[in-house]
Tab-separated table of C-alpha atoms and ligand atoms in Angstrom:
chain	number	residue	atom	x	y	z
T	1	MET	CA	-101.150	52.054	79.564
T	2	VAL	CA	-99.110	48.370	78.339
T	3	PRO	CA	-100.428	48.435	74.606
T	4	ALA	CA	-101.837	44.951	73.640
T	5	PRO	CA	-99.948	42.744	72.524
T	6	ARG	CA	-100.038	42.511	68.691
T	7	ILE	CA	-100.791	38.684	68.214
T	8	ASP	CA	-100.965	37.661	64.643
T	9	VAL	CA	-103.880	35.664	64.269
T	10	PHE	CA	-103.074	33.116	61.813
T	11	LEU	CA	-99.602	32.830	63.189
T	12	GLY	CA	-101.040	32.130	67.130
T	13	TYR	CA	-97.720	34.914	68.434
T	14	ASP	CA	-95.877	38.445	68.604
T	15	ARG	CA	-94.160	37.536	64.804
T	16	GLU	CA	-93.719	41.752	64.951
T	17	ARG	CA	-92.204	41.479	68.614
T	18	GLU	CA	-89.387	38.164	67.193
T	19	LEU	CA	-89.095	39.705	64.717
T	20	LYS	CA	-87.331	43.718	66.726
T	21	SER	CA	-85.440	41.045	68.871
T	22	PHE	CA	-83.967	39.239	66.525
T	23	ASP	CA	-83.066	42.341	64.731
T	24	GLU	CA	-81.864	44.696	67.480
T	25	THR	CA	-78.968	41.933	67.786
T	26	LYS	CA	-77.770	43.424	64.837
T	27	LYS	CA	-75.834	40.600	64.452
T	28	GLY	CA	-77.987	38.519	61.825
T	29	VAL	CA	-78.955	34.505	61.365
T	30	LYS	CA	-75.176	33.940	61.916
T	31	GLY	CA	-75.634	35.370	65.599
T	32	LEU	CA	-78.053	32.192	65.986
T	33	VAL	CA	-76.049	29.879	64.938
T	34	ASP	CA	-73.095	31.306	66.199
T	35	ALA	CA	-75.081	30.981	69.235
T	36	GLY	CA	-75.606	26.985	69.095
T	37	VAL	CA	-79.471	27.301	68.107
T	38	THR	CA	-80.450	23.553	67.490
T	39	LYS	CA	-84.056	24.970	65.947
T	40	ILE	CA	-84.692	27.606	64.212
T	41	PRO	CA	-86.908	30.418	65.390
T	42	ARG	CA	-90.308	30.796	64.156
T	43	ILE	CA	-89.844	33.203	62.421
T	44	PHE	CA	-87.947	32.175	60.303
T	45	VAL	CA	-90.243	28.641	59.704
T	46	ARG	CA	-92.106	29.194	56.671
T	47	ASN	CA	-95.969	28.774	56.102
T	48	PRO	CA	-97.101	25.071	55.782
T	49	SER	CA	-99.685	26.459	52.309
T	50	ILE	CA	-97.190	29.022	51.653
T	51	LYS	CA	-94.546	26.079	51.081
T	52	MET	CA	-97.306	23.980	49.216
T	53	MET	CA	-97.288	26.672	46.904
T	54	ASP	CA	-94.093	26.609	45.850
T	55	GLY	CA	-93.565	23.421	43.936
T	56	ARG	CA	-91.125	20.984	45.381
T	57	PHE	CA	-89.598	21.176	48.269
T	58	ASP	CA	-86.887	19.489	48.551
T	59	ASN	CA	-85.441	17.211	45.913
T	60	ALA	CA	-85.091	19.676	43.242
T	61	LYS	CA	-85.015	17.568	39.496
T	62	ASP	CA	-81.378	18.842	37.725
T	63	LEU	CA	-81.529	16.364	35.090
T	64	LYS	CA	-84.437	16.510	32.655
T	65	PHE	CA	-83.146	20.379	32.173
T	66	GLY	CA	-79.896	21.774	31.789
T	67	ILE	CA	-78.900	25.449	32.596
T	68	PRO	CA	-77.166	26.408	29.135
T	69	LEU	CA	-74.031	26.602	29.722
T	70	ILE	CA	-71.926	29.647	27.218
T	71	ASP	CA	-68.463	30.399	26.545
T	72	PHE	CA	-67.611	33.335	25.873
T	73	ASN	CA	-64.373	32.783	24.423
T	74	ALA	CA	-62.980	36.027	26.046
T	75	ASN	CA	-59.978	35.770	24.717
T	76	ASN	CA	-61.336	34.077	21.113
T	77	GLU	CA	-62.012	37.329	18.640
T	78	ASN	CA	-63.147	34.664	15.703
T	79	PRO	CA	-66.459	35.955	13.981
T	80	THR	CA	-67.832	32.732	13.990
T	81	LEU	CA	-67.385	32.515	17.790
T	82	ARG	CA	-69.383	35.490	18.672
T	83	SER	CA	-72.570	34.609	16.351
T	84	ASP	CA	-73.153	31.226	18.275
T	85	VAL	CA	-72.821	33.283	21.655
T	86	VAL	CA	-75.385	35.968	20.014
T	87	LYS	CA	-78.118	32.467	19.135
T	88	GLU	CA	-77.102	30.562	22.121
T	89	VAL	CA	-77.923	33.869	24.813
T	90	GLY	CA	-81.219	34.436	21.939
T	91	GLU	CA	-82.497	31.074	23.066
T	92	ALA	CA	-81.375	31.006	27.117
T	93	CYS	CA	-83.465	34.734	27.858
T	94	LYS	CA	-86.318	33.067	26.194
T	95	ILE	CA	-86.236	30.953	29.238
T	96	GLY	CA	-84.511	33.574	31.918
T	97	VAL	CA	-81.281	31.806	32.899
T	98	PHE	CA	-77.658	30.350	31.715
T	99	GLN	CA	-74.065	30.618	33.184
T	100	VAL	CA	-71.523	32.150	31.137
T	101	ILE	CA	-67.696	29.920	31.443
T	102	ASN	CA	-64.391	31.976	30.430
T	103	HIS	CA	-66.076	35.241	30.768
T	104	GLY	CA	-62.734	37.335	31.186
T	105	ILE	CA	-62.166	37.864	34.204
T	106	PRO	CA	-59.459	36.580	36.726
T	107	LEU	CA	-60.201	33.457	38.225
T	108	SER	CA	-58.060	35.105	42.123
T	109	VAL	CA	-60.543	38.393	41.539
T	110	ILE	CA	-63.383	36.105	41.805
T	111	ASP	CA	-62.053	33.525	44.325
T	112	LYS	CA	-60.938	36.972	46.866
T	113	MET	CA	-64.570	39.046	46.459
T	114	LEU	CA	-65.937	35.060	47.535
T	115	GLU	CA	-63.285	35.067	50.376
T	116	SER	CA	-63.653	38.869	50.875
T	117	VAL	CA	-68.245	37.842	51.207
T	118	LYS	CA	-67.181	36.002	54.516
T	119	ALA	CA	-64.727	37.561	55.530
T	120	PHE	CA	-66.901	40.418	55.801
T	121	HIS	CA	-69.557	37.930	58.097
T	122	GLU	CA	-67.282	35.951	59.368
T	123	GLN	CA	-64.924	39.236	61.394
T	124	GLY	CA	-65.712	40.682	64.641
T	125	THR	CA	-69.103	40.767	66.302
T	126	GLU	CA	-67.889	44.544	66.982
T	127	THR	CA	-66.400	45.452	64.122
T	128	LYS	CA	-68.797	44.473	62.613
T	129	LEU	CA	-72.284	45.880	64.340
T	130	GLN	CA	-71.498	49.237	63.224
T	131	TYR	CA	-72.318	48.962	58.920
T	132	TYR	CA	-75.621	47.016	60.798
T	133	THR	CA	-78.331	49.108	59.461
T	134	ARG	CA	-82.008	49.397	57.756
T	135	ASP	CA	-81.004	53.298	56.512
T	136	SER	CA	-80.763	52.704	52.328
T	137	LYS	CA	-79.012	56.114	51.865
T	138	LYS	CA	-76.404	54.390	53.987
T	139	SER	CA	-73.452	53.495	51.037
T	140	PHE	CA	-72.801	50.065	52.602
T	141	VAL	CA	-75.952	48.817	54.019
T	142	TYR	CA	-75.842	45.645	56.611
T	143	ASN	CA	-77.981	43.628	57.719
T	144	SER	CA	-80.320	40.482	57.898
T	145	ASN	CA	-83.495	40.579	55.145
T	146	SER	CA	-83.853	43.568	53.855
T	147	SER	CA	-87.863	43.652	54.183
T	148	LEU	CA	-88.118	41.548	57.735
T	149	TYR	CA	-90.319	43.822	58.331
T	150	HIS	CA	-92.595	43.566	55.881
T	151	LEU	CA	-92.852	40.114	54.428
T	152	PRO	CA	-95.079	37.438	55.758
T	153	ARG	CA	-92.095	34.926	55.981
T	154	THR	CA	-87.929	35.432	57.049
T	155	ASP	CA	-84.977	34.594	55.369
T	156	TRP	CA	-82.301	32.223	56.412
T	157	ARG	CA	-79.600	34.578	55.231
T	158	ASP	CA	-77.734	37.860	56.153
T	159	THR	CA	-76.544	40.367	53.143
T	160	PHE	CA	-74.576	43.370	52.603
T	161	THR	CA	-75.560	46.150	49.450
T	162	SER	CA	-74.275	48.954	48.081
T	163	VAL	CA	-75.266	50.988	45.075
T	164	MET	CA	-71.535	50.652	42.998
T	165	ALA	CA	-72.357	52.144	39.775
T	166	PRO	CA	-72.459	55.045	37.886
T	167	PHE	CA	-71.191	55.928	41.436
T	168	PRO	CA	-68.937	54.346	43.502
T	169	PRO	CA	-69.209	54.545	46.911
T	170	GLU	CA	-66.130	56.616	48.760
T	171	PRO	CA	-64.199	54.158	49.365
T	172	GLU	CA	-63.735	55.226	53.164
T	173	ASP	CA	-67.341	54.217	53.270
T	174	LEU	CA	-66.972	51.108	52.673
T	175	PRO	CA	-65.599	48.309	55.184
T	176	PRO	CA	-61.990	47.517	55.122
T	177	ILE	CA	-61.983	44.039	54.789
T	178	CYS	CA	-63.816	44.294	51.719
T	179	ARG	CA	-63.193	47.706	50.473
T	180	GLU	CA	-60.906	47.152	47.774
T	181	ILE	CA	-62.058	44.138	46.222
T	182	MET	CA	-65.952	45.027	45.629
T	183	LEU	CA	-64.375	48.393	44.118
T	184	GLU	CA	-62.847	46.404	41.586
T	185	TYR	CA	-65.270	43.906	41.403
T	186	SER	CA	-67.273	46.018	40.003
T	187	GLU	CA	-65.589	47.426	37.453
T	188	HIS	CA	-65.068	44.438	35.724
T	189	MET	CA	-69.007	43.338	36.385
T	190	LYS	CA	-69.073	46.855	34.540
T	191	LYS	CA	-67.644	45.487	31.799
T	192	LEU	CA	-69.060	42.344	31.777
T	193	GLY	CA	-71.934	43.205	31.439
T	194	ALA	CA	-71.533	46.004	28.421
T	195	THR	CA	-70.879	43.218	26.367
T	196	LEU	CA	-74.112	41.166	27.824
T	197	PHE	CA	-76.072	44.195	26.652
T	198	GLU	CA	-74.754	43.920	23.334
T	199	VAL	CA	-74.677	39.970	23.159
T	200	VAL	CA	-78.887	40.460	23.961
T	201	SER	CA	-79.589	43.612	21.668
T	202	GLU	CA	-78.017	41.730	18.520
T	203	ALA	CA	-80.195	38.146	20.208
T	204	LEU	CA	-82.798	40.137	19.934
T	205	GLY	CA	-81.978	41.166	16.331
T	206	LEU	CA	-81.272	45.354	17.377
T	207	GLU	CA	-78.706	47.382	17.007
T	208	LYS	CA	-75.637	46.116	19.583
T	209	ASN	CA	-76.126	49.688	21.229
T	210	CYS	CA	-79.440	49.642	21.758
T	211	LEU	CA	-80.071	48.522	25.365
T	212	SER	CA	-77.220	50.383	26.679
T	213	ASP	CA	-78.484	53.804	24.950
T	214	MET	CA	-81.769	52.752	27.074
T	215	GLU	CA	-80.159	53.409	29.889
T	216	CYS	CA	-80.462	49.581	30.982
T	217	GLY	CA	-77.318	48.892	32.255
T	218	GLN	CA	-75.719	52.304	34.003
T	219	GLY	CA	-76.716	51.278	37.618
T	220	GLN	CA	-74.669	48.247	39.281
T	221	VAL	CA	-76.222	47.192	43.301
T	222	LEU	CA	-73.800	44.530	44.705
T	223	LEU	CA	-75.291	42.319	46.470
T	224	GLY	CA	-73.016	40.335	49.370
T	225	HIS	CA	-74.777	37.195	50.544
T	226	TYR	CA	-74.111	35.278	53.636
T	227	TYR	CA	-76.456	31.520	54.358
T	228	PRO	CA	-75.727	29.747	57.292
T	229	PRO	CA	-75.515	26.271	57.839
T	230	CYS	CA	-79.603	25.835	58.937
T	231	PRO	CA	-80.087	22.827	61.756
T	232	GLU	CA	-83.860	22.720	60.010
T	233	PRO	CA	-83.486	23.245	56.410
T	234	ASP	CA	-86.736	21.676	55.458
T	235	LEU	CA	-88.830	24.261	57.515
T	236	THR	CA	-87.019	28.278	55.837
T	237	LEU	CA	-85.474	28.734	53.016
T	238	GLY	CA	-82.161	31.096	51.960
T	239	ALA	CA	-83.585	33.048	49.637
T	240	LEU	CA	-87.378	33.106	48.955
T	241	LYS	CA	-89.013	32.222	44.887
T	242	HIS	CA	-88.447	36.060	43.609
T	243	THR	CA	-87.620	36.927	40.193
T	244	ASP	CA	-85.368	39.167	39.794
T	245	ILE	CA	-86.328	43.914	39.162
T	246	GLY	CA	-83.917	44.787	36.808
T	247	PHE	CA	-82.450	43.679	33.501
T	248	LEU	CA	-80.217	41.650	34.241
T	249	THR	CA	-78.402	39.912	37.284
T	250	LEU	CA	-74.709	38.564	37.122
T	251	LEU	CA	-74.228	36.109	40.297
T	252	LEU	CA	-71.647	34.057	41.635
T	253	GLN	CA	-71.480	31.575	43.768
T	254	ASP	CA	-69.458	29.219	45.664
T	255	HIS	CA	-69.743	25.138	45.620
T	256	ILE	CA	-72.178	24.471	48.050
T	257	GLY	CA	-74.979	24.933	45.747
T	258	GLY	CA	-78.853	25.452	46.198
T	259	LEU	CA	-79.915	28.216	44.167
T	260	GLN	CA	-82.599	26.956	42.185
T	261	ILE	CA	-84.842	28.122	38.609
T	262	LEU	CA	-88.451	27.462	38.581
T	263	HIS	CA	-89.004	25.977	34.700
T	264	GLU	CA	-92.431	25.254	33.753
T	265	ASN	CA	-93.778	24.650	37.463
T	266	GLU	CA	-90.513	22.722	38.287
T	267	TRP	CA	-87.659	23.715	40.657
T	268	PHE	CA	-83.993	22.932	39.332
T	269	ASP	CA	-80.949	23.430	40.446
T	270	VAL	CA	-78.281	25.244	39.133
T	271	PRO	CA	-75.357	24.446	39.285
T	272	SER	CA	-72.492	25.006	41.723
T	273	THR	CA	-70.096	23.014	39.740
T	274	HIS	CA	-68.922	25.520	37.170
T	275	PRO	CA	-65.744	27.223	39.520
T	276	GLY	CA	-65.969	31.644	38.235
T	277	ALA	CA	-68.755	30.632	36.009
T	278	PHE	CA	-71.374	33.326	36.170
T	279	VAL	CA	-75.302	32.400	36.529
T	280	VAL	CA	-77.043	34.748	34.390
T	281	PHE	CA	-80.840	35.768	35.041
T	282	VAL	CA	-83.638	37.455	32.717
T	283	GLY	CA	-84.773	40.690	34.828
T	284	ASP	CA	-88.241	41.798	34.920
T	285	LEU	CA	-87.951	45.112	32.838
T	286	LEU	CA	-86.366	43.028	30.009
T	287	GLN	CA	-88.662	40.917	29.956
T	288	LEU	CA	-91.692	43.991	29.747
T	289	ILE	CA	-88.939	45.576	26.843
T	290	THR	CA	-89.508	42.492	25.105
T	291	ASN	CA	-93.080	42.371	24.786
T	292	ASP	CA	-92.389	38.674	26.852
T	293	LYS	CA	-89.624	37.693	24.345
T	294	PHE	CA	-87.564	37.336	27.023
T	295	LYS	CA	-88.205	35.908	29.821
T	296	SER	CA	-87.222	37.094	34.013
T	297	ILE	CA	-87.323	33.665	35.980
T	298	TYR	CA	-88.403	32.859	39.553
T	299	HIS	CA	-85.448	31.628	41.682
T	300	ARG	CA	-85.005	30.920	45.307
T	301	VAL	CA	-82.251	29.607	47.549
T	302	ILE	CA	-82.533	26.243	49.036
T	303	SER	CA	-81.338	26.390	53.048
T	304	LYS	CA	-78.262	23.422	53.992
T	305	ARG	CA	-77.350	21.954	56.838
T	306	GLU	CA	-73.861	22.789	55.242
T	307	GLY	CA	-72.250	26.056	55.261
T	308	PRO	CA	-71.976	28.585	54.735
T	309	ARG	CA	-72.596	29.460	51.227
T	310	ILE	CA	-71.480	32.366	49.869
T	311	SER	CA	-73.063	34.819	46.232
T	312	VAL	CA	-72.552	37.929	45.303
T	313	ALA	CA	-75.201	39.464	42.985
T	314	SER	CA	-74.436	42.159	40.685
T	315	PHE	CA	-77.424	44.075	39.571
T	316	LEU	CA	-77.778	45.553	36.206
T	317	ARG	CA	-80.708	48.521	36.034
T	318	PRO	CA	-80.861	52.217	35.492
T	319	GLN	CA	-78.836	54.822	37.317
T	320	VAL	CA	-81.040	55.701	40.249
T	321	THR	CA	-80.912	59.412	39.647
T	322	GLU	CA	-83.196	61.665	37.400
T	323	ALA	CA	-83.704	59.205	34.829
T	324	TYR	CA	-85.523	57.482	37.850
T	325	THR	CA	-88.100	58.546	38.165
T	326	SER	CA	-88.395	60.322	34.129
T	327	ARG	CA	-86.825	57.524	32.138
T	328	LEU	CA	-90.201	55.576	30.911
T	329	TYR	CA	-89.820	52.298	29.982
T	330	ARG	CA	-92.269	49.613	27.476
T	331	PRO	CA	-92.218	47.372	24.495
T	332	ILE	CA	-89.708	48.603	22.287
T	333	LYS	CA	-91.446	49.445	18.748
T	334	GLU	CA	-89.525	46.223	17.295
T	335	PHE	CA	-91.369	43.584	19.576
T	336	VAL	CA	-94.895	45.630	18.880
T	337	SER	CA	-97.128	45.362	15.847
T	338	LYS	CA	-100.795	44.655	14.748
T	339	GLU	CA	-100.858	41.274	14.820
T	340	ASN	CA	-97.912	41.572	18.654
T	341	PRO	CA	-100.231	44.336	20.817
T	342	PRO	CA	-97.818	45.459	23.411
T	343	LEU	CA	-98.499	43.842	25.931
T	344	TYR	CA	-97.421	46.105	29.302
T	345	LYS	CA	-98.185	49.601	30.094
T	346	GLU	CA	-95.093	52.050	30.415
T	347	THR	CA	-93.467	52.379	33.696
T	348	THR	CA	-90.234	54.510	35.052
T	349	PHE	CA	-88.230	51.828	37.279
T	350	LYS	CA	-88.816	54.101	39.855
T	351	GLY	CA	-93.124	53.037	38.894
T	352	TYR	CA	-91.660	49.421	38.614
T	353	THR	CA	-89.362	49.692	41.893
T	354	ASP	CA	-92.157	50.728	43.715
T	355	LEU	CA	-95.365	48.592	42.364
T	356	TYR	CA	-92.624	44.844	43.547
T	357	LEU	CA	-92.132	46.326	47.186
T	358	GLN	CA	-95.693	46.282	47.397
T	359	LYS	CA	-96.518	42.933	45.376
T	360	TRP	CA	-93.853	40.624	46.488
T	361	GLN	CA	-94.854	39.274	49.004
T	362	ASP	CA	-97.833	37.944	47.217
T	363	GLU	CA	-95.098	35.381	45.905
T	364	THR	CA	-96.875	35.841	42.474
T	365	PRO	CA	-95.770	37.616	39.678
T	366	ILE	CA	-95.577	41.495	39.404
T	367	LEU	CA	-95.582	41.868	35.928
T	368	PRO	CA	-98.724	41.294	34.725
T	369	TYR	CA	-99.766	44.368	36.956
T	370	LEU	CA	-98.611	45.940	33.650
T	371	LYS	CA	-100.159	44.460	32.096
T	372	LEU	CA	-103.009	46.135	29.056
T	373	SER	CA	-106.236	44.736	28.389
T	374	GLN	CA	-105.775	42.688	24.354
T	375	GLU	CA	-108.193	45.034	23.016
T	376	SER	CA	-105.698	48.070	23.916
T	377	ASP	CA	-105.282	49.781	20.261
T	378	LYS	CA	-101.865	52.113	21.048
T	379	ASP	CA	-100.129	53.861	18.007
T	380	TYR	CA	-97.603	52.206	17.437
S	401	AKG	O1	-77.905	33.756	45.817
S	401	AKG	C1	-77.975	33.372	45.400
S	401	AKG	O2	-77.836	32.537	45.188
S	401	AKG	C2	-79.532	34.202	45.156
S	401	AKG	C3	-79.504	35.447	45.328
S	401	AKG	C4	-80.706	35.932	44.379
S	401	AKG	O3	-81.105	35.451	43.831
S	401	AKG	C5	-80.143	38.054	44.562
S	401	AKG	O4	-79.429	37.815	45.155
S	401	AKG	O5	-81.698	38.184	43.837
S	402	FE2	FE1	-82.596	36.909	42.503
């Protein structure tokens, strides 16, 4: 007997079947654009009620609130400058986002990384197809929408993902077109990450090795995003509203723009006009261990008629080894007192990741699920 199609009662169509046929092309969103679609398939159309919940959809403001642009003066050892940087980073982390320039990473590496992500996504379909997978254990995972079957909406974007640290992939497991630069770039991310963890520790008034001793940034996951031009940009998003899970994210973007942050209930554009700048996001776990002193921030990417847009996200987070299931993160004692009781329960990185994947589709924040009740009188 042929099973009855599972029609989604809210959408009035068999979403799962349409997701599957999109997935089976293995050509991603780029494949749709190459085929010349002028209307986006309905799996990409956002539910209008979600669009409203999102606040302002178009015309994000870019004037009232400026995202801090922090000059790291990488080649200057002047201690006064360093203390300024620490102060600026501390202020910015209270909001959850800033940009870094003069970070010491050569522009040639940055340009090559962006070009190679583009080249990977634009190479001949036959070569690219062999990397298309939903098996997250693979060293190099290329697909469209990693949570395709688990979320009620689909992003106008294709992405590849690799865990780069603490154990980089075998070079032969990476596609030749971006192999060398991925390995080189991730070393730079490790170094810049180490500097950032020192500065952030100091900004918190802690020993400079404090966060690295807690193994906050030993792991690194690299995502190469490709946002094709979209024929109906008002109906979909390139990346839905989310906070990042780990401790810090270093994001490199090209000049196209589209990244926005939610600040005091309004969306603001993140400028894409500083070549080689990194956008740094505070992740949920940094908010948790600082007991809300530093905050993770909602961000999203709107779709555009122009494109493709390329970005590279490096998630700095605990490593995924035994520590993943055993090391506990909780508000650190320096931020906890009788007047400031701990706000969150302790969690492992795995515990938090599982919770995130389970709850994410609500588009509501995940951290409140770990909130302790105010009456908690835990010893600290
Ligand atoms: O592409 C972007 O600008 C944002 C990507 C992002 O937010 C992410 O990978 O978590
Ligand atoms: Fe993100």
